[in-house]
PDB file of C-alpha atoms in Angstrom:
ATOM      1  CA  MET T 759      -8.952   3.636  21.876  1.00 46.00           C
ATOM      2  CA  GLN T 760     -11.065   7.161  22.216  1.00 51.00           C
ATOM      3  CA  LEU T 761     -10.803   9.435  19.196  1.00 49.00           C
ATOM      4  CA  GLN T 762     -12.297  12.902  20.000  1.00 47.00           C
ATOM      5  CA  GLU T 763     -13.193  15.380  16.859  1.00 57.00           C
ATOM      6  CA  LYS T 764     -11.553  17.948  15.156  1.00 70.00           C
ATOM      7  CA  ARG T 765      -9.111  17.554  17.312  1.00 87.00           C
ATOM      8  CA  HIS T 766      -5.423  18.110  15.656  1.00 92.00           C
ATOM      9  CA  TYR T 767      -2.291  15.211  17.120  1.00 95.00           C
ATOM     10  CA  SER T 768       0.776  15.135  16.720  1.00 94.00           C
ATOM     11  CA  PRO T 769       3.067  12.198  14.605  1.00 95.00           C
ATOM     12  CA  THR T 770       4.141  11.628  18.686  1.00 94.00           C
ATOM     13  CA  GLU T 771       1.068  11.408  19.714  1.00 94.00           C
ATOM     14  CA  TYR T 772      -0.579   9.678  16.979  1.00 96.00           C
ATOM     15  CA  LEU T 773       2.260   6.834  17.117  1.00 95.00           C
ATOM     16  CA  GLU T 774       1.798   6.617  21.272  1.00 94.00           C
ATOM     17  CA  LEU T 775      -1.568   6.118  20.994  1.00 94.00           C
ATOM     18  CA  GLU T 776      -1.392   3.293  17.825  1.00 94.00           C
ATOM     19  CA  VAL T 777       1.023   1.401  19.106  1.00 92.00           C
ATOM     20  CA  ILE T 778      -1.211   0.712  22.452  1.00 94.00           C
ATOM     21  CA  SER T 779      -4.686   0.418  19.994  1.00 92.00           C
ATOM     22  CA  GLU T 780      -6.559  -2.860  19.394  1.00 90.00           C
ATOM     23  CA  TYR T 781      -7.144  -1.880  16.180  1.00 90.00           C
ATOM     24  CA  ARG T 782      -4.755   0.199  13.245  1.00 92.00           C
ATOM     25  CA  HIS T 783      -5.097   3.728  12.515  1.00 94.00           C
ATOM     26  CA  GLU T 784      -4.582   5.336   9.191  1.00 94.00           C
ATOM     27  CA  TYR T 785      -2.378   9.512  10.344  1.00 96.00           C
ATOM     28  CA  ILE T 786      -2.656  12.417   7.706  1.00 95.00           C
ATOM     29  CA  ASP T 787      -2.042  15.163   8.669  1.00 94.00           C
ATOM     30  CA  GLY T 788      -3.377  15.623  11.881  1.00 94.00           C
ATOM     31  CA  GLN T 789      -5.921  13.765  12.261  1.00 95.00           C
ATOM     32  CA  ILE T 790      -6.275   9.905  12.984  1.00 94.00           C
ATOM     33  CA  ILE T 791      -8.801   7.350  10.835  1.00 92.00           C
ATOM     34  CA  PRO T 792      -9.811   4.768  11.610  1.00 91.00           C
ATOM     35  CA  MET T 793      -8.842   1.885   9.288  1.00 88.00           C
ATOM     36  CA  THR T 794     -11.433  -0.985   8.423  1.00 78.00           C
ATOM     37  CA  GLY T 795     -11.100  -4.698   8.111  1.00 74.00           C
ATOM     38  CA  GLY T 796     -10.470  -5.811   5.092  1.00 85.00           C
ATOM     39  CA  THR T 797     -13.351  -8.423   2.966  1.00 93.00           C
ATOM     40  CA  PRO T 798     -11.540 -12.063   2.326  1.00 96.00           C
ATOM     41  CA  ASN T 799     -11.150 -10.935  -1.246  1.00 96.00           C
ATOM     42  CA  HIS T 800      -8.990  -7.786  -0.355  1.00 96.00           C
ATOM     43  CA  ASN T 801      -7.214 -10.750   1.888  1.00 96.00           C
ATOM     44  CA  GLN T 802      -6.531 -12.874  -0.410  1.00 97.00           C
ATOM     45  CA  ILE T 803      -5.456 -10.792  -3.309  1.00 98.00           C
ATOM     46  CA  ALA T 804      -2.467  -8.976  -1.005  1.00 98.00           C
ATOM     47  CA  LEU T 805      -0.928 -12.603   0.634  1.00 98.00           C
ATOM     48  CA  ASN T 806      -1.656 -13.769  -3.390  1.00 98.00           C
ATOM     49  CA  VAL T 807       0.445 -10.742  -4.309  1.00 98.00           C
ATOM     50  CA  SER T 808       3.030 -10.839  -1.442  1.00 98.00           C
ATOM     51  CA  ALA T 809       3.285 -14.741  -0.472  1.00 98.00           C
ATOM     52  CA  THR T 810       4.375 -14.631  -5.066  1.00 98.00           C
ATOM     53  CA  LEU T 811       6.763 -11.494  -4.402  1.00 98.00           C
ATOM     54  CA  ASN T 812       8.586 -13.128  -1.250  1.00 98.00           C
ATOM     55  CA  PHE T 813       9.014 -16.581  -2.852  1.00 98.00           C
ATOM     56  CA  ALA T 814      10.279 -14.783  -5.906  1.00 98.00           C
ATOM     57  CA  LEU T 815      12.961 -12.240  -4.011  1.00 98.00           C
ATOM     58  CA  LYS T 816      14.656 -14.701  -1.628  1.00 97.00           C
ATOM     59  CA  ARG T 817      17.906 -14.004  -1.296  1.00 97.00           C
ATOM     60  CA  GLN T 818      18.147 -11.058  -2.873  1.00 98.00           C
ATOM     61  CA  PRO T 819      18.781  -7.293  -1.469  1.00 98.00           C
ATOM     62  CA  TYR T 820      14.363  -6.973  -1.154  1.00 98.00           C
ATOM     63  CA  ARG T 821      12.214  -7.598   1.618  1.00 98.00           C
ATOM     64  CA  VAL T 822       8.440  -8.091   1.405  1.00 98.00           C
ATOM     65  CA  PHE T 823       5.944  -6.143   3.739  1.00 98.00           C
ATOM     66  CA  VAL T 824       2.091  -7.357   3.642  1.00 95.00           C
ATOM     67  CA  ALA T 825      -0.958  -4.939   5.444  1.00 90.00           C
ATOM     68  CA  ASP T 826       0.332  -4.195   8.837  1.00 91.00           C
ATOM     69  CA  GLN T 827       4.297  -2.506   8.111  1.00 97.00           C
ATOM     70  CA  ARG T 828       4.026   0.881   9.057  1.00 97.00           C
ATOM     71  CA  LEU T 829       5.168   3.261   6.419  1.00 98.00           C
ATOM     72  CA  TRP T 830       5.738   6.926   8.325  1.00 98.00           C
ATOM     73  CA  ILE T 831       5.333  10.372   4.619  1.00 98.00           C
ATOM     74  CA  PRO T 832       6.550  12.614   6.048  1.00 97.00           C
ATOM     75  CA  LYS T 833       6.539  15.758   3.277  1.00 97.00           C
ATOM     76  CA  LYS T 834       3.085  14.834   3.354  1.00 97.00           C
ATOM     77  CA  ARG T 835       3.314  13.970   6.894  1.00 97.00           C
ATOM     78  CA  ILE T 836       0.794  10.485   6.645  1.00 97.00           C
ATOM     79  CA  HIS T 837       1.131   7.505   8.619  1.00 98.00           C
ATOM     80  CA  THR T 838      -0.307   4.514   6.584  1.00 97.00           C
ATOM     81  CA  TYR T 839      -0.377   0.867   5.937  1.00 97.00           C
ATOM     82  CA  PRO T 840       0.348  -0.078   2.177  1.00 97.00           C
ATOM     83  CA  ASP T 841      -1.760  -3.207   1.278  1.00 97.00           C
ATOM     84  CA  VAL T 842       1.759  -5.117   0.074  1.00 98.00           C
ATOM     85  CA  MET T 843       5.057  -3.009   0.138  1.00 98.00           C
ATOM     86  CA  VAL T 844       8.869  -4.166  -1.073  1.00 98.00           C
ATOM     87  CA  VAL T 845      11.849  -1.995   0.124  1.00 98.00           C
ATOM     88  CA  ALA T 846      15.346  -2.513  -1.552  1.00 98.00           C
ATOM     89  CA  GLY T 847      18.325  -2.882   0.327  1.00 97.00           C
ATOM     90  CA  SER T 848      18.218  -1.615   3.587  1.00 98.00           C
ATOM     91  CA  LEU T 849      15.189  -0.384   6.219  1.00 98.00           C
ATOM     92  CA  GLU T 850      15.496   2.632   7.004  1.00 98.00           C
ATOM     93  CA  PHE T 851      13.381   4.012   9.442  1.00 98.00           C
ATOM     94  CA  SER T 852      11.331   7.624  10.714  1.00 97.00           C
ATOM     95  CA  GLU T 853      13.454   9.627  12.780  1.00 94.00           C
ATOM     96  CA  GLY T 854      13.383   7.415  16.098  1.00 94.00           C
ATOM     97  CA  ARG T 855      11.512   4.454  15.259  1.00 96.00           C
ATOM     98  CA  THR T 856      12.005   0.801  15.109  1.00 96.00           C
ATOM     99  CA  ASP T 857       8.677   0.286  13.313  1.00 96.00           C
ATOM    100  CA  THR T 858       8.263   2.875  11.064  1.00 97.00           C
ATOM    101  CA  ILE T 859       9.702   3.079   7.311  1.00 98.00           C
ATOM    102  CA  THR T 860      10.376   5.701   4.822  1.00 98.00           C
ATOM    103  CA  ASN T 861      12.090   3.862   1.966  1.00 98.00           C
ATOM    104  CA  PRO T 862       8.601   1.559  -0.170  1.00 98.00           C
ATOM    105  CA  LEU T 863      10.507   0.770  -3.493  1.00 98.00           C
ATOM    106  CA  VAL T 864       7.081  -0.672  -4.590  1.00 98.00           C
ATOM    107  CA  ILE T 865       3.913  -0.479  -3.333  1.00 98.00           C
ATOM    108  CA  CYS T 866       0.413  -2.188  -3.917  1.00 98.00           C
ATOM    109  CA  GLU T 867      -3.156  -2.009  -2.644  1.00 97.00           C
ATOM    110  CA  VAL T 868      -5.895  -3.630  -3.431  1.00 97.00           C
ATOM    111  CA  LEU T 869      -9.140  -0.722  -3.737  1.00 96.00           C
ATOM    112  CA  SER T 870     -12.656  -1.013  -2.332  1.00 92.00           C
ATOM    113  CA  LYS T 871     -15.394   1.052  -2.828  1.00 91.00           C
ATOM    114  CA  SER T 872     -14.503   3.684   0.912  1.00 88.00           C
ATOM    115  CA  THR T 873     -10.572   4.209  -1.013  1.00 89.00           C
ATOM    116  CA  ARG T 874     -10.352   4.011  -4.199  1.00 93.00           C
ATOM    117  CA  SER T 875     -10.863   7.536  -4.923  1.00 94.00           C
ATOM    118  CA  TYR T 876      -8.629   7.777  -1.698  1.00 94.00           C
ATOM    119  CA  ASP T 877      -5.726   5.899  -3.105  1.00 96.00           C
ATOM    120  CA  ARG T 878      -5.373   6.651  -7.322  1.00 96.00           C
ATOM    121  CA  ASP T 879      -5.409   9.998  -6.375  1.00 96.00           C
ATOM    122  CA  GLU T 880      -3.989  12.181  -2.975  1.00 96.00           C
ATOM    123  CA  LYS T 881      -2.584   8.267  -1.478  1.00 97.00           C
ATOM    124  CA  PHE T 882      -0.959   8.377  -5.235  1.00 98.00           C
ATOM    125  CA  ALA T 883       0.142  11.682  -4.865  1.00 98.00           C
ATOM    126  CA  ALA T 884       1.571  12.005  -1.419  1.00 98.00           C
ATOM    127  CA  TYR T 885       3.227   8.315  -1.990  1.00 98.00           C
ATOM    128  CA  ARG T 886       5.334  10.406  -5.664  1.00 98.00           C
ATOM    129  CA  THR T 887       6.650  12.895  -2.585  1.00 98.00           C
ATOM    130  CA  ILE T 888       8.950   9.587  -1.375  1.00 98.00           C
ATOM    131  CA  PRO T 889      12.204   9.385  -3.184  1.00 97.00           C
ATOM    132  CA  SER T 890      12.660   5.349  -3.537  1.00 98.00           C
ATOM    133  CA  PHE T 891       8.765   5.242  -4.695  1.00 98.00           C
ATOM    134  CA  GLN T 892       9.224   3.764  -8.709  1.00 98.00           C
ATOM    135  CA  GLU T 893       6.360   1.600  -8.525  1.00 98.00           C
ATOM    136  CA  TYR T 894       2.765   1.823  -7.780  1.00 98.00           C
ATOM    137  CA  VAL T 895       0.279  -1.537  -8.394  1.00 98.00           C
ATOM    138  CA  LEU T 896      -3.324  -0.907  -7.587  1.00 98.00           C
ATOM    139  CA  ILE T 897      -5.562  -3.680  -7.996  1.00 98.00           C
ATOM    140  CA  ASP T 898      -9.135  -4.587  -7.972  1.00 97.00           C
ATOM    141  CA  GLN T 899     -11.233  -6.598  -5.827  1.00 96.00           C
ATOM    142  CA  TYR T 900     -13.916  -7.143  -7.550  1.00 96.00           C
ATOM    143  CA  LYS T 901     -12.849  -7.700 -11.198  1.00 97.00           C
ATOM    144  CA  ASN T 902      -9.940  -8.696 -13.144  1.00 97.00           C
ATOM    145  CA  HIS T 903      -8.489  -5.024 -13.186  1.00 98.00           C
ATOM    146  CA  LEU T 904      -4.912  -4.287 -12.200  1.00 98.00           C
ATOM    147  CA  GLU T 905      -3.504  -0.854 -12.661  1.00 98.00           C
ATOM    148  CA  GLN T 906       0.466   0.102 -12.440  1.00 98.00           C
ATOM    149  CA  TYR T 907       1.983   3.272 -12.791  1.00 98.00           C
ATOM    150  CA  SER T 908       6.068   2.575 -12.788  1.00 98.00           C
ATOM    151  CA  LYS T 909       8.661   5.829 -12.610  1.00 98.00           C
ATOM    152  CA  THR T 910      11.066   6.845 -16.106  1.00 96.00           C
ATOM    153  CA  ASP T 911      11.762   9.351 -14.780  1.00 94.00           C
ATOM    154  CA  GLU T 912      11.875  11.923 -12.762  1.00 91.00           C
ATOM    155  CA  ASN T 913       7.993  13.318 -13.105  1.00 91.00           C
ATOM    156  CA  LYS T 914       7.688  10.455 -15.249  1.00 97.00           C
ATOM    157  CA  TRP T 915       5.191   8.050 -14.899  1.00 98.00           C
ATOM    158  CA  ILE T 916       3.901   4.575 -16.727  1.00 98.00           C
ATOM    159  CA  PHE T 917       0.515   3.782 -17.326  1.00 98.00           C
ATOM    160  CA  SER T 918      -0.413   0.169 -17.593  1.00 98.00           C
ATOM    161  CA  GLU T 919      -3.507  -1.476 -17.667  1.00 98.00           C
ATOM    162  CA  TYR T 920      -4.393  -5.354 -17.695  1.00 98.00           C
ATOM    163  CA  GLU T 921      -7.487  -7.391 -17.834  1.00 98.00           C
ATOM    164  CA  GLU T 922      -7.080 -10.658 -18.725  1.00 98.00           C
ATOM    165  CA  GLU T 923      -6.523 -13.645 -16.795  1.00 97.00           C
ATOM    166  CA  SER T 924      -3.618 -14.618 -19.109  1.00 98.00           C
ATOM    167  CA  SER T 925      -2.235 -11.055 -18.484  1.00 98.00           C
ATOM    168  CA  ILE T 926       1.129 -10.963 -17.641  1.00 98.00           C
ATOM    169  CA  VAL T 927       2.479  -8.086 -14.735  1.00 98.00           C
ATOM    170  CA  THR T 928       5.935  -6.895 -15.127  1.00 98.00           C
ATOM    171  CA  LEU T 929       7.288  -4.876 -12.572  1.00 98.00           C
ATOM    172  CA  SER T 930      10.383  -2.365 -14.000  1.00 97.00           C
ATOM    173  CA  SER T 931      11.534  -1.324 -10.749  1.00 97.00           C
ATOM    174  CA  ILE T 932      12.163  -4.781  -9.869  1.00 97.00           C
ATOM    175  CA  GLN T 933      12.893  -8.567 -11.970  1.00 97.00           C
ATOM    176  CA  PHE T 934       8.660  -9.909 -10.974  1.00 98.00           C
ATOM    177  CA  GLN T 935       6.208 -11.057 -13.142  1.00 98.00           C
ATOM    178  CA  ILE T 936       3.348 -12.830 -12.064  1.00 98.00           C
ATOM    179  CA  ILE T 937      -0.097 -13.480 -14.563  1.00 98.00           C
ATOM    180  CA  LEU T 938      -3.795 -11.490 -13.241  1.00 98.00           C
ATOM    181  CA  SER T 939      -5.016 -14.954 -12.272  1.00 98.00           C
ATOM    182  CA  ASP T 940      -2.401 -16.058 -10.299  1.00 98.00           C
ATOM    183  CA  ILE T 941      -3.622 -12.765  -8.375  1.00 98.00           C
ATOM    184  CA  TYR T 942      -6.919 -13.650  -7.871  1.00 98.00           C
ATOM    185  CA  ASP T 943      -6.635 -16.802  -7.091  1.00 98.00           C
ATOM    186  CA  LYS T 944      -9.178 -18.519  -4.530  1.00 98.00           C
ATOM    187  CA  VAL T 945     -10.730 -15.130  -5.480  1.00 98.00           C
ATOM    188  CA  ASP T 946     -15.034 -15.214  -5.442  1.00 96.00           C
ATOM    189  CA  PHE T 947     -16.055 -12.021  -7.602  1.00 94.00           C
ATOM    190  CA  GLU T 948     -19.858 -13.514  -6.227  1.00 90.00           C
ATOM    191  CA  ALA T 949     -19.212 -12.892  -2.707  1.00 80.00           C
ATOM    192  CA  LYS T 950     -20.956 -10.296  -0.633  1.00 71.00           C
ATOM    193  CA  GLU T 951     -19.295  -7.724   1.182  1.00 62.00           C
TER     194      GLU T 951
END
């Protein structure tokens, strides 16, 4: 997809380009931003988390998505692809779409050096405008480190942090636990990017 510098695209124009594009892009209030490919560690972590969630939530009213599921955040005019999402109940779609959801309950992002600050700040602020959103998990791909934000009330979030391999991460919005060492199974911290 050829993109022009500084051009503002409408969400509709973005979606028309995105469906035919060979690569994924985020849309942030008129700007189309190419998404970089993930590292093996990034992909392994996302797979470990999504597979464990999917297995734990089978036959329950939850759907687990990994990497390629587009999310629309209307209040911030953002289309993005979270690393892992959990949706409770029925999927709610962006108006006129069947490929873009709007109602995640849990979002997990695997941090990279280039997106770490954005994921913690602007992206988290955007996610908080989604009424169904209750839990945010940030996973470092370079060391044992996980940050968890759990919504307790309107505009109130509890922060938890995990670094020990034996730590048990418990989600508050769904009945789910995972040991930190299972999140990092087959992850090679010595690998070069």
